[in-house]
mmCIF file of C-alpha atoms in Angstrom:
data_model
loop_
_atom_site.group_PDB
_atom_site.id
_atom_site.type_symbol
_atom_site.label_atom_id
_atom_site.label_comp_id
_atom_site.label_asym_id
_atom_site.label_seq_id
_atom_site.Cartn_x
_atom_site.Cartn_y
_atom_site.Cartn_z
ATOM 1 C CA MET V 159 -23.825 -1.692 -8.441
ATOM 2 C CA GLY V 160 -27.058 0.080 -7.645
ATOM 3 C CA LYS V 161 -26.963 3.400 -5.895
ATOM 4 C CA LYS V 162 -27.660 3.503 -2.212
ATOM 5 C CA LYS V 163 -29.205 6.497 -0.412
ATOM 6 C CA THR V 164 -27.060 7.868 2.421
ATOM 7 C CA SER V 165 -27.982 9.931 5.447
ATOM 8 C CA LYS V 166 -26.831 13.572 5.874
ATOM 9 C CA ARG V 167 -24.264 12.968 8.618
ATOM 10 C CA VAL V 168 -21.625 11.198 6.586
ATOM 11 C CA ALA V 169 -18.404 11.710 4.688
ATOM 12 C CA PHE V 170 -16.955 9.304 2.071
ATOM 13 C CA GLY V 171 -13.755 7.395 2.667
ATOM 14 C CA ILE V 172 -11.514 5.716 0.115
ATOM 15 C CA ASP V 173 -8.673 3.334 0.882
ATOM 16 C CA VAL V 174 -6.268 2.872 -2.009
ATOM 17 C CA GLY V 175 -4.134 -0.256 -1.958
ATOM 18 C CA GLY V 176 -1.896 -2.118 -4.361
ATOM 19 C CA SER V 177 -4.426 -4.868 -4.970
ATOM 20 C CA GLY V 178 -7.777 -3.197 -4.200
ATOM 21 C CA ILE V 179 -9.489 0.148 -3.766
ATOM 22 C CA LYS V 180 -12.221 0.239 -1.152
ATOM 23 C CA GLY V 181 -14.837 2.897 -0.343
ATOM 24 C CA ALA V 182 -17.858 3.548 1.798
ATOM 25 C CA PRO V 183 -19.832 6.397 3.302
ATOM 26 C CA VAL V 184 -19.018 6.751 7.029
ATOM 27 C CA ASP V 185 -21.409 7.801 9.764
ATOM 28 C CA LEU V 186 -19.472 10.605 11.515
ATOM 29 C CA THR V 187 -21.212 10.085 14.811
ATOM 30 C CA THR V 188 -20.370 6.464 15.198
ATOM 31 C CA GLY V 189 -17.475 5.717 12.893
ATOM 32 C CA GLU V 190 -19.431 2.910 11.282
ATOM 33 C CA PHE V 191 -20.109 2.452 7.587
ATOM 34 C CA ALA V 192 -23.392 4.127 6.692
ATOM 35 C CA GLU V 193 -23.743 1.678 3.758
ATOM 36 C CA GLU V 194 -22.019 -1.522 2.670
ATOM 37 C CA ARG V 195 -18.392 -1.113 1.656
ATOM 38 C CA HIS V 196 -17.503 -1.753 -1.949
ATOM 39 C CA ARG V 197 -14.171 -2.881 -3.382
ATOM 40 C CA ILE V 198 -12.780 -2.747 -6.906
ATOM 41 C CA ALA V 199 -9.494 -4.329 -7.978
ATOM 42 C CA THR V 200 -6.702 -1.818 -8.460
ATOM 43 C CA PRO V 201 -6.216 -1.277 -12.193
ATOM 44 C CA GLN V 202 -3.058 -2.417 -13.926
ATOM 45 C CA PRO V 203 -1.192 -0.300 -14.668
ATOM 46 C CA SER V 204 -2.230 1.688 -11.595
ATOM 47 C CA THR V 205 -1.714 5.101 -13.157
ATOM 48 C CA PRO V 206 -3.220 8.245 -11.583
ATOM 49 C CA ASP V 207 -5.991 8.497 -14.216
ATOM 50 C CA ALA V 208 -6.873 4.810 -13.951
ATOM 51 C CA VAL V 209 -7.032 4.870 -10.160
ATOM 52 C CA ALA V 210 -9.081 8.106 -10.226
ATOM 53 C CA GLU V 211 -11.585 6.450 -12.566
ATOM 54 C CA VAL V 212 -12.033 3.622 -10.058
ATOM 55 C CA ILE V 213 -12.542 6.170 -7.288
ATOM 56 C CA ARG V 214 -15.224 7.859 -9.423
ATOM 57 C CA GLU V 215 -16.912 4.490 -9.956
ATOM 58 C CA LEU V 216 -16.946 3.861 -6.179
ATOM 59 C CA VAL V 217 -18.340 7.242 -5.394
ATOM 60 C CA ASP V 218 -21.003 6.993 -8.114
ATOM 61 C CA ALA V 219 -22.183 3.664 -6.603
ATOM 62 C CA TYR V 220 -23.940 5.702 -3.895
ATOM 63 C CA ASP V 221 -26.530 8.424 -3.940
ATOM 64 C CA LEU V 222 -24.301 11.031 -2.270
ATOM 65 C CA PRO V 223 -25.131 14.736 -1.684
ATOM 66 C CA LYS V 224 -23.179 16.855 -4.189
ATOM 67 C CA LYS V 225 -21.192 18.612 -1.399
ATOM 68 C CA LEU V 226 -20.318 15.479 0.491
ATOM 69 C CA PRO V 227 -16.541 15.489 1.109
ATOM 70 C CA ILE V 228 -14.235 12.668 -0.034
ATOM 71 C CA GLY V 229 -11.170 11.499 1.903
ATOM 72 C CA ILE V 230 -8.495 9.282 0.384
ATOM 73 C CA ALA V 231 -6.109 7.060 2.328
ATOM 74 C CA PHE V 232 -3.092 6.543 0.042
ATOM 75 C CA PRO V 233 -0.119 4.179 0.239
ATOM 76 C CA GLY V 234 2.633 6.810 0.243
ATOM 77 C CA PRO V 235 3.577 10.114 1.887
ATOM 78 C CA ILE V 236 1.411 13.128 1.004
ATOM 79 C CA HIS V 237 2.782 16.644 1.415
ATOM 80 C CA ASP V 238 0.246 19.415 0.735
ATOM 81 C CA GLY V 239 -1.671 16.962 -1.479
ATOM 82 C CA VAL V 240 1.428 15.907 -3.501
ATOM 83 C CA VAL V 241 2.596 12.328 -3.623
ATOM 84 C CA THR V 242 6.336 12.546 -2.875
ATOM 85 C CA SER V 243 7.270 8.908 -3.255
ATOM 86 C CA ILE V 244 5.484 5.692 -4.214
ATOM 87 C CA ALA V 245 6.135 1.969 -3.839
ATOM 88 C CA ASN V 246 2.939 -0.038 -4.360
ATOM 89 C CA LEU V 247 1.427 1.780 -7.328
ATOM 90 C CA ASP V 248 2.604 2.993 -10.737
ATOM 91 C CA ALA V 249 5.759 5.237 -10.589
ATOM 92 C CA SER V 250 3.898 7.957 -12.460
ATOM 93 C CA TRP V 251 2.158 8.902 -9.212
ATOM 94 C CA GLN V 252 5.304 10.594 -7.875
ATOM 95 C CA GLY V 253 4.949 14.350 -7.941
ATOM 96 C CA THR V 254 1.255 14.364 -8.719
ATOM 97 C CA HIS V 255 -1.386 16.289 -6.750
ATOM 98 C CA LEU V 256 -3.740 13.610 -5.584
ATOM 99 C CA PRO V 257 -6.799 15.708 -4.543
ATOM 100 C CA GLU V 258 -6.758 17.595 -7.884
ATOM 101 C CA ILE V 259 -6.757 14.287 -9.886
ATOM 102 C CA VAL V 260 -9.695 12.967 -7.819
ATOM 103 C CA GLU V 261 -11.579 16.209 -8.032
ATOM 104 C CA ARG V 262 -11.308 16.269 -11.811
ATOM 105 C CA ALA V 263 -12.556 12.671 -12.033
ATOM 106 C CA THR V 264 -15.443 12.981 -9.547
ATOM 107 C CA GLY V 265 -16.430 16.657 -9.594
ATOM 108 C CA ARG V 266 -16.168 16.590 -5.797
ATOM 109 C CA ARG V 267 -13.833 18.204 -3.312
ATOM 110 C CA ALA V 268 -11.251 15.719 -1.969
ATOM 111 C CA VAL V 269 -8.543 15.541 0.672
ATOM 112 C CA ALA V 270 -5.756 12.977 0.862
ATOM 113 C CA LEU V 271 -3.398 11.587 3.491
ATOM 114 C CA ASN V 272 -1.056 8.670 4.012
ATOM 115 C CA ASP V 273 -2.881 5.397 4.659
ATOM 116 C CA ALA V 274 -1.155 4.775 8.036
ATOM 117 C CA ASP V 275 -2.142 8.345 9.124
ATOM 118 C CA ALA V 276 -5.703 7.681 8.047
ATOM 119 C CA ALA V 277 -5.907 4.480 10.022
ATOM 120 C CA GLY V 278 -4.520 6.366 13.015
ATOM 121 C CA VAL V 279 -7.110 9.062 12.703
ATOM 122 C CA GLY V 280 -9.786 6.350 12.625
ATOM 123 C CA GLU V 281 -8.498 4.736 15.794
ATOM 124 C CA LEU V 282 -8.029 8.095 17.568
ATOM 125 C CA THR V 283 -11.507 9.300 16.683
ATOM 126 C CA PHE V 284 -13.624 6.161 16.895
ATOM 127 C CA GLY V 285 -11.406 3.267 17.982
ATOM 128 C CA ALA V 286 -8.943 2.083 20.585
ATOM 129 C CA ALA V 287 -7.446 5.545 21.189
ATOM 130 C CA ARG V 288 -10.740 7.382 21.347
ATOM 131 C CA LYS V 289 -10.328 8.798 24.876
ATOM 132 C CA ALA V 290 -6.535 8.894 24.921
ATOM 133 C CA LYS V 291 -4.589 12.001 25.860
ATOM 134 C CA GLY V 292 -1.004 12.991 25.428
ATOM 135 C CA THR V 293 1.204 11.248 22.835
ATOM 136 C CA VAL V 294 -0.339 8.308 20.961
ATOM 137 C CA LEU V 295 1.363 5.977 18.479
ATOM 138 C CA VAL V 296 -0.733 3.841 16.157
ATOM 139 C CA ALA V 297 1.476 1.165 14.584
ATOM 140 C CA THR V 298 0.277 -1.271 11.882
ATOM 141 C CA LEU V 299 2.160 -4.564 11.684
ATOM 142 C CA GLY V 300 1.898 -6.050 8.222
ATOM 143 C CA THR V 301 4.251 -6.246 5.199
ATOM 144 C CA GLY V 302 6.043 -3.310 6.863
ATOM 145 C CA ILE V 303 5.387 -1.245 9.965
ATOM 146 C CA GLY V 304 3.129 1.748 9.393
ATOM 147 C CA SER V 305 3.032 4.522 11.928
ATOM 148 C CA ALA V 306 0.722 7.394 12.882
ATOM 149 C CA LEU V 307 1.804 9.720 15.700
ATOM 150 C CA PHE V 308 -0.486 12.086 17.595
ATOM 151 C CA THR V 309 0.244 14.634 20.294
ATOM 152 C CA ASP V 310 -2.747 15.993 22.152
ATOM 153 C CA GLY V 311 -5.006 14.846 19.287
ATOM 154 C CA ARG V 312 -2.924 16.468 16.584
ATOM 155 C CA LEU V 313 -1.538 14.345 13.777
ATOM 156 C CA VAL V 314 2.196 14.515 13.061
ATOM 157 C CA ARG V 315 1.933 13.625 9.354
ATOM 158 C CA ASN V 316 3.945 11.202 7.303
ATOM 159 C CA THR V 317 6.031 9.564 10.042
ATOM 160 C CA GLU V 318 7.996 6.510 8.872
ATOM 161 C CA LEU V 319 8.906 4.981 12.219
ATOM 162 C CA GLY V 320 9.015 1.503 10.687
ATOM 163 C CA HIS V 321 12.268 2.570 9.027
ATOM 164 C CA LEU V 322 14.148 3.393 12.202
ATOM 165 C CA GLU V 323 17.541 1.762 12.203
ATOM 166 C CA ILE V 324 17.822 -0.501 15.204
ATOM 167 C CA ASP V 325 20.869 -2.693 15.811
ATOM 168 C CA GLY V 326 22.046 -2.077 12.300
ATOM 169 C CA HIS V 327 18.764 -3.159 10.625
ATOM 170 C CA ASP V 328 15.807 -1.376 9.171
ATOM 171 C CA ALA V 329 13.307 -2.042 11.920
ATOM 172 C CA GLU V 330 10.473 -3.305 9.799
ATOM 173 C CA SER V 331 12.728 -5.869 8.076
ATOM 174 C CA ARG V 332 12.942 -7.729 11.474
ATOM 175 C CA ALA V 333 9.797 -6.735 13.383
ATOM 176 C CA ALA V 334 7.034 -6.508 10.789
ATOM 177 C CA HIS V 335 4.542 -9.348 10.638
ATOM 178 C CA SER V 336 5.981 -10.337 7.300
ATOM 179 C CA ALA V 337 9.291 -11.032 9.046
ATOM 180 C CA LYS V 338 7.539 -13.456 11.456
ATOM 181 C CA GLU V 339 6.034 -15.309 8.517
ATOM 182 C CA ARG V 340 9.105 -15.204 6.341
ATOM 183 C CA GLU V 341 11.387 -16.594 9.083
ATOM 184 C CA ASP V 342 8.692 -18.844 10.608
ATOM 185 C CA LEU V 343 9.217 -17.226 14.031
ATOM 186 C CA SER V 344 7.285 -18.320 17.055
ATOM 187 C CA TRP V 345 5.078 -15.752 18.795
ATOM 188 C CA GLU V 346 7.663 -15.584 21.550
ATOM 189 C CA ALA V 347 10.578 -15.035 19.192
ATOM 190 C CA TRP V 348 8.673 -12.355 17.263
ATOM 191 C CA ALA V 349 7.637 -10.694 20.509
ATOM 192 C CA GLU V 350 11.357 -10.317 21.423
ATOM 193 C CA ARG V 351 11.841 -8.343 18.200
ATOM 194 C CA LEU V 352 8.714 -6.261 18.865
ATOM 195 C CA GLN V 353 10.010 -5.547 22.383
ATOM 196 C CA ARG V 354 13.307 -4.207 20.989
ATOM 197 C CA TYR V 355 11.479 -2.116 18.424
ATOM 198 C CA PHE V 356 8.899 -0.629 20.753
ATOM 199 C CA GLU V 357 11.352 0.017 23.589
ATOM 200 C CA THR V 358 13.400 2.077 21.135
ATOM 201 C CA VAL V 359 10.365 4.013 19.981
ATOM 202 C CA GLU V 360 9.356 4.486 23.590
ATOM 203 C CA PHE V 361 12.805 5.912 24.436
ATOM 204 C CA LEU V 362 12.625 8.378 21.562
ATOM 205 C CA LEU V 363 9.012 9.493 21.807
ATOM 206 C CA ALA V 364 7.675 8.478 25.261
ATOM 207 C CA PRO V 365 4.176 7.694 24.036
ATOM 208 C CA ASP V 366 1.409 7.409 26.578
ATOM 209 C CA LEU V 367 -0.429 4.838 24.494
ATOM 210 C CA ILE V 368 0.516 2.473 21.705
ATOM 211 C CA VAL V 369 -2.179 0.975 19.487
ATOM 212 C CA ILE V 370 -1.362 -2.074 17.374
ATOM 213 C CA GLY V 371 -3.188 -2.452 14.072
ATOM 214 C CA GLY V 372 -2.864 -4.630 10.984
ATOM 215 C CA GLY V 373 -4.429 -8.020 10.376
ATOM 216 C CA VAL V 374 -2.242 -9.640 13.092
ATOM 217 C CA SER V 375 -3.923 -7.495 15.734
ATOM 218 C CA LYS V 376 -6.741 -10.092 15.865
ATOM 219 C CA HIS V 377 -4.116 -12.435 17.465
ATOM 220 C CA HIS V 378 -3.075 -9.823 19.979
ATOM 221 C CA LYS V 379 -3.459 -12.176 22.981
ATOM 222 C CA LYS V 380 -0.604 -14.245 21.607
ATOM 223 C CA PHE V 381 2.014 -11.509 21.648
ATOM 224 C CA LEU V 382 0.940 -8.255 23.352
ATOM 225 C CA PRO V 383 1.075 -9.766 26.854
ATOM 226 C CA LEU V 384 4.719 -10.732 26.193
ATOM 227 C CA LEU V 385 5.788 -7.090 25.844
ATOM 228 C CA ASP V 386 7.070 -5.102 28.771
ATOM 229 C CA LEU V 387 6.737 -1.410 28.163
ATOM 230 C CA ARG V 388 6.049 1.696 30.213
ATOM 231 C CA ALA V 389 3.276 2.791 27.852
ATOM 232 C CA GLU V 390 -0.062 1.004 27.677
ATOM 233 C CA ILE V 391 -0.214 -1.097 24.518
ATOM 234 C CA VAL V 392 -3.588 -2.247 23.131
ATOM 235 C CA PRO V 393 -4.969 -3.781 19.907
ATOM 236 C CA ALA V 394 -6.755 -1.669 17.335
ATOM 237 C CA THR V 395 -10.547 -2.004 17.156
ATOM 238 C CA LEU V 396 -11.422 -0.749 13.645
ATOM 239 C CA ARG V 397 -8.897 -3.039 11.928
ATOM 240 C CA ASN V 398 -9.418 -3.045 8.122
ATOM 241 C CA ALA V 399 -12.035 -0.327 8.331
ATOM 242 C CA ALA V 400 -9.694 2.212 9.913
ATOM 243 C CA GLY V 401 -8.299 3.710 6.720
ATOM 244 C CA ILE V 402 -11.697 4.440 5.212
ATOM 245 C CA VAL V 403 -13.048 5.769 8.490
ATOM 246 C CA GLY V 404 -10.015 8.009 9.129
ATOM 247 C CA ALA V 405 -9.986 9.353 5.577
ATOM 248 C CA ALA V 406 -13.681 10.204 5.827
ATOM 249 C CA ARG V 407 -13.110 11.994 9.165
ATOM 250 C CA MET V 408 -10.273 14.059 7.780
ATOM 251 C CA ALA V 409 -12.420 15.013 4.741
ATOM 252 C CA ALA V 410 -15.134 16.284 7.055
ATOM 253 C CA ARG V 411 -12.672 18.254 9.192
ATOM 254 C CA GLN V 412 -11.113 19.833 6.118
ATOM 255 C CA LYS V 413 -14.535 20.907 4.959
ATOM 256 C CA LYS V 414 -15.130 22.713 8.227
#
């Protein structure tokens, strides 16, 4: 990959996944990629050092200013930079300090946050929740249910609202998009499960706005109109770019 010159008003975002690691510089005025996004397959085994080396390779693919901040969206809870549990990467990640590992590999300052939180930051800053006030929930419907919760623009980190117990079940086991596919549910049948899930969340948190992300959000016209909630519920607009954009935004805020 040849290096690409970036403008000055950017931060770099990384989205770490179980199958691929993606990165791009993000224009902080528009939320759009300043250059084409690159993706490298997640190494196997996906140890901290191996993943950090892939992140270094992604960063080095661009001609970035030396002080440009790096943000990492990571598939697990992050507490003060420490990975406290891990499901989709090598077990050796647990207990590691993610920013320190990335800083050693890249020679650049880094910040890290949970991938659902990063996607939420992206939607709140540049996407469907950009002008929202009050309490906002960004929920990603995929293999599980990811959640990012904001109150007056402040992120409540590491929420796991997909694991609420509802009617004796872990909520995401019945309401995630994977449940629809696994059980071959119709849009109407799946919407009934989503209704039960979101009405419970609404009772507990009283959000003013709910944003639905994940790949299924592109089919939002097939299920969102079937939901009857007090809160406004809308599809995400950044979709797969949200994690990179949100991570870059948090890196820039941390630098300030």
